[in-house]
Short mmCIF file of C-alpha atoms (C1' of nucleotides) in Angstrom, two decimals:
data_model
loop_
_atom_site.label_atom_id
_atom_site.label_comp_id
_atom_site.label_asym_id
_atom_site.label_seq_id
_atom_site.Cartn_x
_atom_site.Cartn_y
_atom_site.Cartn_z
CA MET A 1 53.09 84.68 37.71
CA LYS A 2 50.99 83.45 40.56
CA ASN A 3 51.79 79.80 39.95
CA ARG A 4 54.41 78.31 42.18
CA THR A 5 55.78 75.90 39.65
CA MET A 6 56.92 76.53 36.13
CA ALA A 7 54.86 73.69 34.71
CA GLY A 8 51.75 75.30 36.17
CA SER A 9 52.35 78.72 34.66
CA ILE A 10 53.32 77.23 31.30
CA GLY A 11 50.17 75.14 31.36
CA ALA A 12 48.04 78.19 32.14
CA GLU A 13 49.62 80.09 29.28
CA ILE A 14 49.16 77.27 26.78
CA ARG A 15 45.56 76.87 27.88
CA GLN A 16 44.97 80.56 27.33
CA ARG A 17 46.49 80.39 23.88
CA ILE A 18 44.35 77.41 22.95
CA LEU A 19 41.20 79.19 24.11
CA ASP A 20 42.27 82.35 22.29
CA GLY A 21 42.69 80.38 19.12
CA HIS A 22 46.34 81.32 19.01
CA TYR A 23 47.10 77.61 18.73
CA PRO A 24 44.46 76.39 16.27
CA ALA A 25 42.60 73.14 16.72
CA GLY A 26 44.48 70.15 15.43
CA SER A 27 47.83 71.92 15.30
CA GLN A 28 50.88 70.09 16.55
CA LEU A 29 52.39 71.26 19.82
CA ARG A 30 56.07 70.49 19.61
CA GLN A 31 57.74 70.25 22.96
CA ASP A 32 60.98 71.70 21.69
CA GLY A 33 59.33 74.75 20.18
CA LEU A 34 57.22 75.42 23.27
CA ALA A 35 60.24 75.02 25.52
CA ALA A 36 62.18 77.55 23.46
CA GLU A 37 59.17 79.89 23.41
CA PHE A 38 58.91 79.89 27.21
CA GLY A 39 62.64 79.86 27.81
CA ALA A 40 62.41 76.61 29.72
CA SER A 41 63.30 73.00 29.31
CA ARG A 42 61.02 70.40 27.78
CA ILE A 43 60.18 68.70 31.05
CA PRO A 44 57.87 71.38 32.50
CA VAL A 45 56.34 71.65 29.04
CA ARG A 46 55.61 67.94 29.07
CA GLU A 47 53.94 68.17 32.46
CA ALA A 48 51.85 71.10 31.30
CA LEU A 49 50.74 69.12 28.28
CA PHE A 50 49.76 66.18 30.46
CA GLN A 51 47.66 68.44 32.63
CA LEU A 52 45.97 69.95 29.59
CA GLU A 53 45.29 66.49 28.22
CA ALA A 54 43.44 65.66 31.43
CA GLU A 55 41.31 68.76 30.87
CA GLY A 56 40.51 67.63 27.36
CA LEU A 57 42.19 70.49 25.54
CA VAL A 58 45.15 68.49 24.24
CA ARG A 59 45.53 65.02 22.78
CA ILE A 60 48.76 63.13 23.32
CA HIS A 61 49.67 60.12 21.20
CA PRO A 62 52.63 58.14 22.52
CA HIS A 63 55.79 58.74 20.54
CA ARG A 64 53.78 60.89 18.15
CA GLY A 65 53.51 64.10 20.06
CA ALA A 66 50.76 66.38 21.28
CA MET A 67 48.15 68.29 19.31
CA VAL A 68 45.46 70.75 20.21
CA ALA A 69 42.29 68.72 20.64
CA PRO A 70 40.36 68.90 17.37
CA LEU A 71 36.88 70.37 17.31
CA SER A 72 34.10 68.04 16.30
CA PRO A 73 30.33 68.35 16.59
CA ALA A 74 30.22 65.04 18.44
CA GLU A 75 32.53 66.23 21.18
CA ALA A 76 30.76 69.55 21.49
CA ALA A 77 27.48 67.69 21.85
CA GLU A 78 28.92 65.43 24.52
CA ALA A 79 30.41 68.33 26.46
CA LEU A 80 27.07 70.12 26.44
CA GLU A 81 25.27 66.93 27.41
CA LEU A 82 27.54 66.61 30.41
CA ARG A 83 27.00 70.23 31.31
CA GLY A 84 23.27 69.69 31.10
CA ALA A 85 23.53 66.72 33.43
CA LEU A 86 25.79 68.36 35.99
CA GLU A 87 25.17 72.09 36.14
CA PRO A 88 21.51 72.04 37.21
CA ARG A 89 22.37 69.76 40.11
CA LEU A 90 25.17 72.06 41.17
CA LEU A 91 22.95 75.10 40.93
CA ALA A 92 20.25 73.46 43.01
CA LEU A 93 22.79 72.78 45.73
CA SER A 94 24.57 76.09 45.53
CA ALA A 95 21.82 78.64 44.94
CA PRO A 96 20.35 78.56 48.46
CA ARG A 97 23.79 79.19 49.94
CA LEU A 98 24.89 82.08 47.76
CA THR A 99 25.80 85.13 49.80
CA ALA A 100 25.21 88.81 49.18
CA ASP A 101 28.84 89.13 48.16
CA ASP A 102 28.38 86.38 45.63
CA PHE A 103 25.43 88.17 44.06
CA ALA A 104 27.38 91.41 44.04
CA ARG A 105 30.16 89.70 42.18
CA ALA A 106 27.63 88.16 39.80
CA ASP A 107 26.28 91.65 39.08
CA THR A 108 29.78 92.84 38.38
CA LEU A 109 30.32 90.00 35.92
CA LEU A 110 26.99 90.72 34.25
CA ASP A 111 27.94 94.38 33.87
CA GLU A 112 31.31 93.49 32.43
CA TYR A 113 29.55 91.11 30.13
CA ALA A 114 27.18 93.83 28.91
CA ALA A 115 30.10 96.20 28.42
CA ALA A 116 31.96 93.60 26.39
CA LEU A 117 28.78 93.00 24.43
CA ARG A 118 28.46 96.69 23.49
CA ALA A 119 32.16 96.91 22.67
CA GLY A 120 31.97 93.79 20.53
CA ALA A 121 34.80 92.29 22.58
CA THR A 122 34.00 88.64 22.08
CA ALA A 123 37.42 87.73 23.43
CA ARG A 124 36.36 88.60 26.97
CA TRP A 125 33.10 86.73 26.72
CA GLY A 126 34.39 83.22 27.25
CA ALA A 127 36.15 83.97 30.52
CA LEU A 128 33.20 85.98 31.83
CA ASN A 129 30.74 83.23 30.99
CA THR A 130 32.91 80.64 32.71
CA ASP A 131 33.40 82.82 35.77
CA LEU A 132 29.68 83.50 36.11
CA HIS A 133 28.68 79.88 35.82
CA LEU A 134 31.34 78.71 38.27
CA LEU A 135 30.42 81.48 40.69
CA LEU A 136 26.82 80.35 40.73
CA TYR A 137 27.91 76.79 41.58
CA SER A 138 30.67 77.74 43.99
CA ARG A 139 28.62 77.15 47.15
CA ALA A 140 27.60 73.62 46.19
CA GLU A 141 30.64 72.19 48.01
CA ARG A 142 31.27 69.73 45.23
CA PRO A 143 34.91 70.37 44.32
CA ARG A 144 35.27 67.53 41.88
CA ALA A 145 32.13 68.34 39.94
CA LEU A 146 33.09 72.00 39.96
CA GLY A 147 36.48 71.31 38.44
CA LEU A 148 34.92 69.08 35.85
CA VAL A 149 32.35 71.70 34.88
CA GLY A 150 35.18 74.23 34.63
CA SER A 151 36.91 72.04 32.08
CA LEU A 152 33.67 71.56 30.17
CA LEU A 153 33.00 75.30 30.12
CA ALA A 154 36.48 75.94 28.75
CA GLU A 155 35.94 73.37 26.06
CA CYS A 156 32.57 74.82 25.13
CA ASP A 157 34.12 78.26 24.86
CA ARG A 158 36.26 77.04 21.99
CA TYR A 159 33.17 76.20 19.97
CA THR A 160 31.23 79.27 20.99
CA ARG A 161 34.09 81.44 19.85
CA LEU A 162 33.74 79.97 16.38
CA GLN A 163 30.03 80.54 16.41
CA LEU A 164 30.26 84.15 17.55
CA SER A 165 32.45 85.08 14.60
CA THR A 166 29.33 84.85 12.45
CA ASP A 167 26.41 85.11 14.83
CA GLY A 168 26.44 87.66 17.63
CA ALA A 169 22.75 87.52 18.45
CA GLU A 170 23.28 84.53 20.70
CA LEU A 171 25.23 86.71 23.09
CA GLU A 172 22.25 88.90 23.85
CA ARG A 173 20.06 85.93 24.51
CA ALA A 174 22.68 84.43 26.80
CA ASP A 175 22.92 87.75 28.63
CA ARG A 176 19.16 87.87 29.21
CA GLU A 177 19.10 84.29 30.42
CA HIS A 178 22.05 84.85 32.72
CA ARG A 179 20.40 87.87 34.29
CA GLU A 180 17.17 85.98 34.75
CA ILE A 181 18.94 83.01 36.34
CA VAL A 182 20.74 85.29 38.76
CA ARG A 183 17.51 87.10 39.55
CA LEU A 184 15.67 83.84 40.25
CA CYS A 185 18.48 82.65 42.49
CA ARG A 186 18.51 85.91 44.40
CA ASN A 187 14.78 85.70 45.01
CA GLY A 188 14.98 82.13 46.21
CA HIS A 189 13.30 80.53 43.20
CA VAL A 190 15.83 77.77 42.96
CA SER A 191 13.87 75.23 40.97
CA ALA A 192 12.82 77.87 38.46
CA ALA A 193 16.44 78.93 38.09
CA CYS A 194 17.47 75.33 37.49
CA ALA A 195 14.77 74.87 34.90
CA LEU A 196 15.90 78.01 33.12
CA LEU A 197 19.49 76.80 33.30
CA VAL A 198 18.46 73.57 31.62
CA ASP A 199 16.81 75.59 28.86
CA HIS A 200 19.84 77.84 28.64
CA ILE A 201 22.24 74.97 28.09
CA ALA A 202 19.85 73.20 25.74
CA HIS A 203 19.49 76.32 23.65
CA VAL A 204 23.24 76.88 23.48
CA ALA A 205 23.57 73.26 22.37
CA ALA A 206 20.87 73.60 19.73
CA ALA A 207 22.28 76.83 18.33
CA LEU A 208 25.78 75.42 18.27
CA MET A 209 24.67 72.25 16.54
CA ALA A 210 22.79 74.28 13.95
CA PHE A 211 25.87 76.38 13.37
CA LEU A 212 28.23 73.44 13.12
CA GLY A 213 25.86 71.69 10.73
CA ASP A 214 25.35 74.73 8.49
CA GLY A 215 28.95 75.83 8.43
CA PRO A 216 30.29 77.45 5.28
CA GLY A 217 32.28 74.36 4.42
CA SER A 218 30.71 71.41 2.70
CA THR A 219 31.38 68.73 5.31
CA LYS A 220 31.13 69.41 8.98
CA SER A 221 34.30 67.99 10.38
CA ALA A 222 36.44 69.12 7.48
CA ARG A 223 35.41 72.70 8.03
CA ILE A 224 36.02 72.60 11.74
CA VAL A 225 39.13 70.55 12.05
CA MET B 1 53.67 45.05 29.68
CA LYS B 2 51.21 46.09 27.04
CA ASN B 3 51.80 49.80 27.47
CA ARG B 4 53.99 51.46 24.90
CA THR B 5 55.54 53.96 27.25
CA MET B 6 57.13 53.40 30.60
CA ALA B 7 55.13 56.17 32.24
CA GLY B 8 51.95 54.41 31.17
CA SER B 9 52.87 51.03 32.59
CA ILE B 10 54.17 52.57 35.81
CA GLY B 11 50.94 54.52 36.15
CA ALA B 12 48.89 51.38 35.63
CA GLU B 13 50.89 49.55 38.26
CA ILE B 14 50.62 52.36 40.80
CA ARG B 15 46.89 52.59 40.16
CA GLN B 16 46.55 48.87 40.76
CA ARG B 17 48.48 49.13 44.00
CA ILE B 18 46.35 52.01 45.20
CA LEU B 19 43.17 50.09 44.43
CA ASP B 20 44.60 46.98 46.09
CA GLY B 21 45.31 48.96 49.18
CA HIS B 22 48.99 48.19 48.86
CA TYR B 23 49.61 51.92 49.04
CA PRO B 24 47.25 53.01 51.82
CA ALA B 25 45.21 56.19 51.61
CA GLY B 26 47.11 59.25 52.69
CA SER B 27 50.52 57.64 52.37
CA GLN B 28 53.32 59.58 50.76
CA LEU B 29 54.45 58.49 47.32
CA ARG B 30 58.10 59.39 47.05
CA GLN B 31 59.33 59.70 43.53
CA ASP B 32 62.74 58.38 44.40
CA GLY B 33 61.42 55.27 46.08
CA LEU B 34 58.96 54.52 43.29
CA ALA B 35 61.66 55.02 40.68
CA ALA B 36 63.92 52.58 42.48
CA GLU B 37 61.05 50.13 42.90
CA PHE B 38 60.30 50.12 39.18
CA GLY B 39 63.91 50.26 38.11
CA ALA B 40 63.31 53.50 36.24
CA SER B 41 64.09 57.15 36.53
CA ARG B 42 61.96 59.68 38.37
CA ILE B 43 60.61 61.38 35.24
CA PRO B 44 58.26 58.61 34.07
CA VAL B 45 57.18 58.27 37.70
CA ARG B 46 56.31 61.97 37.76
CA GLU B 47 54.25 61.66 34.60
CA ALA B 48 52.45 58.64 35.98
CA LEU B 49 51.63 60.56 39.15
CA PHE B 50 50.25 63.45 37.13
CA GLN B 51 47.99 61.11 35.23
CA LEU B 52 46.78 59.52 38.45
CA GLU B 53 46.12 62.94 39.92
CA ALA B 54 43.85 63.69 36.98
CA GLU B 55 41.94 60.50 37.79
CA GLY B 56 41.53 61.60 41.38
CA LEU B 57 43.57 58.80 42.95
CA VAL B 58 46.57 60.96 43.87
CA ARG B 59 46.98 64.44 45.32
CA ILE B 60 50.02 66.46 44.37
CA HIS B 61 51.06 69.50 46.41
CA PRO B 62 53.71 71.61 44.68
CA HIS B 63 57.15 71.13 46.16
CA ARG B 64 55.62 68.94 48.82
CA GLY B 65 55.21 65.70 47.01
CA ALA B 66 52.43 63.31 46.13
CA MET B 67 50.19 61.29 48.39
CA VAL B 68 47.50 58.71 47.82
CA ALA B 69 44.21 60.61 47.80
CA PRO B 70 42.72 60.33 51.29
CA LEU B 71 39.34 58.71 51.75
CA SER B 72 36.57 60.90 53.10
CA PRO B 73 32.82 60.39 53.28
CA ALA B 74 32.31 63.68 51.46
CA GLU B 75 34.33 62.60 48.46
CA ALA B 76 32.70 59.20 48.37
CA ALA B 77 29.31 60.87 48.41
CA GLU B 78 30.28 63.20 45.59
CA ALA B 79 31.68 60.38 43.47
CA LEU B 80 28.46 58.41 43.89
CA GLU B 81 26.39 61.49 43.16
CA LEU B 82 28.26 61.93 39.90
CA ARG B 83 27.81 58.28 39.06
CA GLY B 84 24.11 58.62 39.73
CA ALA B 85 23.93 61.58 37.40
CA LEU B 86 25.93 60.05 34.57
CA GLU B 87 25.51 56.30 34.50
CA PRO B 88 21.75 56.14 33.88
CA ARG B 89 22.12 58.45 30.90
CA LEU B 90 24.89 56.31 29.50
CA LEU B 91 22.89 53.14 30.00
CA ALA B 92 19.87 54.65 28.27
CA LEU B 93 22.02 55.44 25.26
CA SER B 94 24.00 52.23 25.24
CA ALA B 95 21.49 49.54 26.16
CA PRO B 96 19.59 49.51 22.84
CA ARG B 97 22.85 49.07 20.96
CA LEU B 98 24.36 46.25 22.97
CA THR B 99 25.19 43.23 20.83
CA ALA B 100 24.89 39.54 21.53
CA ASP B 101 28.63 39.42 22.09
CA ASP B 102 28.31 42.18 24.65
CA PHE B 103 25.70 40.22 26.57
CA ALA B 104 27.81 37.09 26.35
CA ARG B 105 30.70 38.98 27.85
CA ALA B 106 28.39 40.37 30.53
CA ASP B 107 27.33 36.82 31.41
CA THR B 108 30.97 35.82 31.68
CA LEU B 109 31.61 38.71 34.04
CA LEU B 110 28.58 37.81 36.12
CA ASP B 111 29.76 34.21 36.37
CA GLU B 112 33.24 35.29 37.39
CA TYR B 113 31.63 37.56 39.91
CA ALA B 114 29.59 34.72 41.37
CA ALA B 115 32.66 32.52 41.51
CA ALA B 116 34.61 35.22 43.29
CA LEU B 117 31.67 35.66 45.62
CA ARG B 118 31.67 31.97 46.58
CA ALA B 119 35.44 31.94 46.97
CA GLY B 120 35.35 35.06 49.11
CA ALA B 121 37.82 36.70 46.75
CA THR B 122 36.88 40.30 47.33
CA ALA B 123 40.04 41.38 45.57
CA ARG B 124 38.62 40.46 42.18
CA TRP B 125 35.32 42.15 42.82
CA GLY B 126 36.33 45.72 42.16
CA ALA B 127 37.72 45.06 38.71
CA LEU B 128 34.75 42.88 37.74
CA ASN B 129 32.27 45.50 38.90
CA THR B 130 34.06 48.20 36.93
CA ASP B 131 34.29 46.03 33.83
CA LEU B 132 30.61 45.15 33.94
CA HIS B 133 29.43 48.72 34.36
CA LEU B 134 31.72 50.01 31.61
CA LEU B 135 30.68 47.19 29.32
CA LEU B 136 27.03 48.13 29.72
CA TYR B 137 27.82 51.73 28.74
CA SER B 138 30.31 50.91 26.03
CA ARG B 139 27.86 51.40 23.13
CA ALA B 140 26.77 54.86 24.22
CA GLU B 141 29.47 56.45 22.04
CA ARG B 142 30.31 58.95 24.74
CA PRO B 143 34.06 58.52 25.20
CA ARG B 144 34.56 61.38 27.57
CA ALA B 145 31.71 60.40 29.87
CA LEU B 146 32.87 56.80 29.74
CA GLY B 147 36.37 57.68 30.83
CA LEU B 148 35.02 59.83 33.60
CA VAL B 149 32.75 57.09 34.87
CA GLY B 150 35.72 54.73 34.76
CA SER B 151 37.62 57.01 37.09
CA LEU B 152 34.62 57.31 39.37
CA LEU B 153 34.17 53.55 39.50
CA ALA B 154 37.82 53.10 40.41
CA GLU B 155 37.47 55.64 43.18
CA CYS B 156 34.32 54.02 44.51
CA ASP B 157 36.07 50.67 44.57
CA ARG B 158 38.49 52.01 47.16
CA TYR B 159 35.62 52.70 49.55
CA THR B 160 33.75 49.53 48.76
CA ARG B 161 36.84 47.51 49.56
CA LEU B 162 36.83 48.99 53.03
CA GLN B 163 33.18 48.21 53.46
CA LEU B 164 33.47 44.61 52.30
CA SER B 165 36.03 43.81 54.96
CA THR B 166 33.20 43.90 57.48
CA ASP B 167 30.03 43.47 55.47
CA GLY B 168 29.85 40.90 52.69
CA ALA B 169 26.09 40.85 52.32
CA GLU B 170 26.19 43.85 50.02
CA LEU B 171 27.97 41.78 47.40
CA GLU B 172 25.04 39.42 47.00
CA ARG B 173 22.62 42.26 46.64
CA ALA B 174 24.87 43.89 44.04
CA ASP B 175 25.05 40.58 42.20
CA ARG B 176 21.27 40.25 42.09
CA GLU B 177 20.86 43.82 40.88
CA HIS B 178 23.55 43.41 38.25
CA ARG B 179 21.89 40.31 36.89
CA GLU B 180 18.54 42.01 36.82
CA ILE B 181 19.92 45.04 35.03
CA VAL B 182 21.54 42.85 32.41
CA ARG B 183 18.32 40.87 32.01
CA LEU B 184 16.25 44.02 31.55
CA CYS B 185 18.69 45.37 28.98
CA ARG B 186 18.68 42.09 27.09
CA ASN B 187 14.90 42.10 26.94
CA GLY B 188 14.77 45.67 25.73
CA HIS B 189 13.35 47.17 28.92
CA VAL B 190 15.74 50.09 28.85
CA SER B 191 13.89 52.52 31.07
CA ALA B 192 13.31 49.83 33.69
CA ALA B 193 17.01 48.99 33.60
CA CYS B 194 17.89 52.64 34.07
CA ALA B 195 15.49 52.96 36.98
CA LEU B 196 17.03 49.90 38.61
CA LEU B 197 20.49 51.31 38.00
CA VAL B 198 19.49 54.49 39.79
CA ASP B 199 18.31 52.39 42.73
CA HIS B 200 21.45 50.31 42.58
CA ILE B 201 23.74 53.32 42.84
CA ALA B 202 21.56 54.96 45.46
CA HIS B 203 21.62 51.83 47.58
CA VAL B 204 25.39 51.49 47.29
CA ALA B 205 25.65 55.11 48.35
CA ALA B 206 23.33 54.65 51.31
CA ALA B 207 25.08 51.49 52.50
CA LEU B 208 28.47 53.08 52.14
CA MET B 209 27.42 56.20 54.02
CA ALA B 210 25.98 54.10 56.81
CA PHE B 211 29.21 52.15 57.01
CA LEU B 212 31.43 55.21 56.98
CA GLY B 213 29.29 56.82 59.64
CA ASP B 214 29.18 53.75 61.91
CA GLY B 215 32.81 52.81 61.53
CA PRO B 216 34.62 51.26 64.48
CA GLY B 217 36.54 54.45 65.08
CA SER B 218 35.04 57.32 66.98
CA THR B 219 35.26 60.04 64.35
CA LYS B 220 34.58 59.36 60.72
CA SER B 221 37.53 60.96 59.00
CA ALA B 222 40.03 59.76 61.59
CA ARG B 223 39.06 56.18 61.02
CA ILE B 224 39.20 56.44 57.27
CA VAL B 225 42.17 58.64 56.66
"C1'" DG C 1 52.80 52.42 -12.39
"C1'" DG C 2 52.13 50.84 -7.78
"C1'" DT C 3 54.07 48.79 -3.66
"C1'" DG C 4 57.18 47.42 -0.17
"C1'" DT C 5 61.61 48.39 1.95
"C1'" DT C 6 65.30 50.88 3.76
"C1'" DG C 7 67.62 54.72 5.29
"C1'" DA C 8 68.02 59.28 7.51
"C1'" DA C 9 66.01 63.08 9.93
"C1'" DA C 10 63.14 64.68 13.37
"C1'" DT C 11 60.67 64.16 17.54
"C1'" DT C 12 59.51 62.08 21.60
"C1'" DG C 13 60.76 59.32 25.78
"C1'" DT C 14 64.19 58.39 29.45
"C1'" DA C 15 68.35 58.74 32.38
"C1'" DT C 16 71.57 61.48 34.91
"C1'" DA C 17 72.78 65.52 37.37
"C1'" DA C 18 72.29 70.34 39.06
"C1'" DA C 19 69.21 74.06 41.14
"C1'" DA C 20 65.30 75.59 43.83
"C1'" DT C 21 62.06 74.90 47.42
"C1'" DC C 22 60.13 73.30 51.66
"C1'" DA C 23 60.13 71.00 56.33
"C1'" DT C 24 62.77 70.36 60.41
"C1'" DT C 25 65.85 71.17 63.97
"C1'" DC C 26 68.92 73.56 66.64
"C1'" DG C 27 70.33 77.82 68.66
"C1'" DG C 28 69.44 82.42 70.42
"C1'" DG C 29 66.59 86.07 72.24
"C1'" DC C 30 62.48 87.83 74.81
"C1'" DG D 1 59.94 78.63 79.67
"C1'" DC D 2 58.35 79.86 75.13
"C1'" DC D 3 58.67 81.83 70.68
"C1'" DC D 4 61.21 83.29 66.64
"C1'" DG D 5 64.91 82.68 63.03
"C1'" DA D 6 68.74 80.60 60.45
"C1'" DA D 7 71.21 76.42 59.01
"C1'" DT D 8 70.55 71.68 57.54
"C1'" DG D 9 68.53 67.85 55.40
"C1'" DA D 10 65.49 65.82 52.32
"C1'" DT D 11 62.54 66.18 48.36
"C1'" DT D 12 60.81 68.12 44.52
"C1'" DT D 13 61.62 70.64 40.29
"C1'" DT D 14 64.23 71.76 36.27
"C1'" DA D 15 68.13 71.46 32.97
"C1'" DT D 16 71.20 68.84 30.03
"C1'" DA D 17 72.36 64.73 27.51
"C1'" DC D 18 71.33 60.29 25.49
"C1'" DA D 19 68.39 56.45 23.61
"C1'" DA D 20 64.24 54.68 21.41
"C1'" DT D 21 60.55 55.34 18.23
"C1'" DT D 22 58.12 57.21 14.45
"C1'" DT D 23 57.75 59.45 10.05
"C1'" DC D 24 58.96 60.73 5.53
"C1'" DA D 25 61.25 60.17 1.33
"C1'" DA D 26 63.96 57.97 -1.92
"C1'" DC D 27 64.68 53.71 -4.23
"C1'" DA D 28 64.54 49.04 -5.72
"C1'" DC D 29 61.31 45.58 -6.95
"C1'" DC D 30 56.98 43.34 -8.51
#
DNA sequence: GGTGTTGAAATTGTATAAAATCATTCGGGC
DNA sequence: GCCCGAATGATTTTATACAATTTCAACACC
């Protein structure tokens, strides 16, 4: 446990379980049960839930408890819209300042990504994707925007995980685009990298919308929630 | 008190006091003192502080307490950058859907603004500015972006309040631009309104940066923090 | 048969009190 | 004289206990 406070570590664990799908979307998160599960009191659990609500992963209704934020096409679209508005700006600021160590770490992430791709380990993909994107923006010196994009990436991972259970071809395309973005950044072609990033996010959005619209269920929200 | 929970009303009150300057930037917020001040326990105070930290108005260091988020030119610049990235998109989506009632309410806000301007009541200005901007974006159907912009507007108000103590001319310019934006939206000139909004935010940013740089103190951060 | 009401059970919100952590200060050693 | 370390004080963090609110179900009533 690297977190100094219990609320922080509990929050990190709950976040992980939400992203893993261990706590399904829309399910109630009872403070008492969580407290018993973590061997703690309800107060650090409450604080963890508040933090997760700020990140958008949990919804809290006063006197009615907390639930895992439901998945809806509208919210996925909004999250991807925000990513499309913010990430290119961050990349434009950060790319010229990326160091050799940063690119080395990016290569490592890309290799891990490819390994997970061959192994079919979709569980690792979400974290790797988030780490790569945040690494590319890390030199922008925009801490608030960076934290916000981190939350958005986590939220998008929840939807992408659904999508990947039926369609794995998107992963290869994402891998190619990631490699190309890194390559363009390394060679100093910042504006080209940003343009490709815009396409990348737009394509993820389009594919996800197509998937959410053509889901096996009859109605969209019913299938997802 | 319209809030259903005590933590909510305490949070609203603390937020108001931060925006009013009643709790100055960088000052410690002791849970015990706040609890005594509100006649409540420390737990709802804690939850209120967590919520305010998510909005960016409060910084919490584990085991070291909470403080009002300090003011720095870098953070002001980032907040205005984010506003510049988000608000035009929201206006483009919302403007075509604004109703007659919305415009009537906008006129009311503009009149109140003008009245406050004549009376020299800069205290009212922040809330009116926030309300007007959020009203213009309210039909975009982007709840997450709207909440985020609300937080950014609140944060910007803290800096603008500083600036207005020495320079009141900016208020008139803002008033003119607000009226023009509303007029363009009402007449269906959405893209022109968005372009003016971009200029509006850019000008606020430039004026604020000039003020923060030319402050009476020698160094920038020392004067502000 | 449908609807409104009333009661109990469960869950959340709050208060009080104990435990852990951090900053400070005083004393001792180099 | 200056730096390092332990005790002290304050503050946060967590646990336990209590109060307020909501929800669900049974039941009377229209």
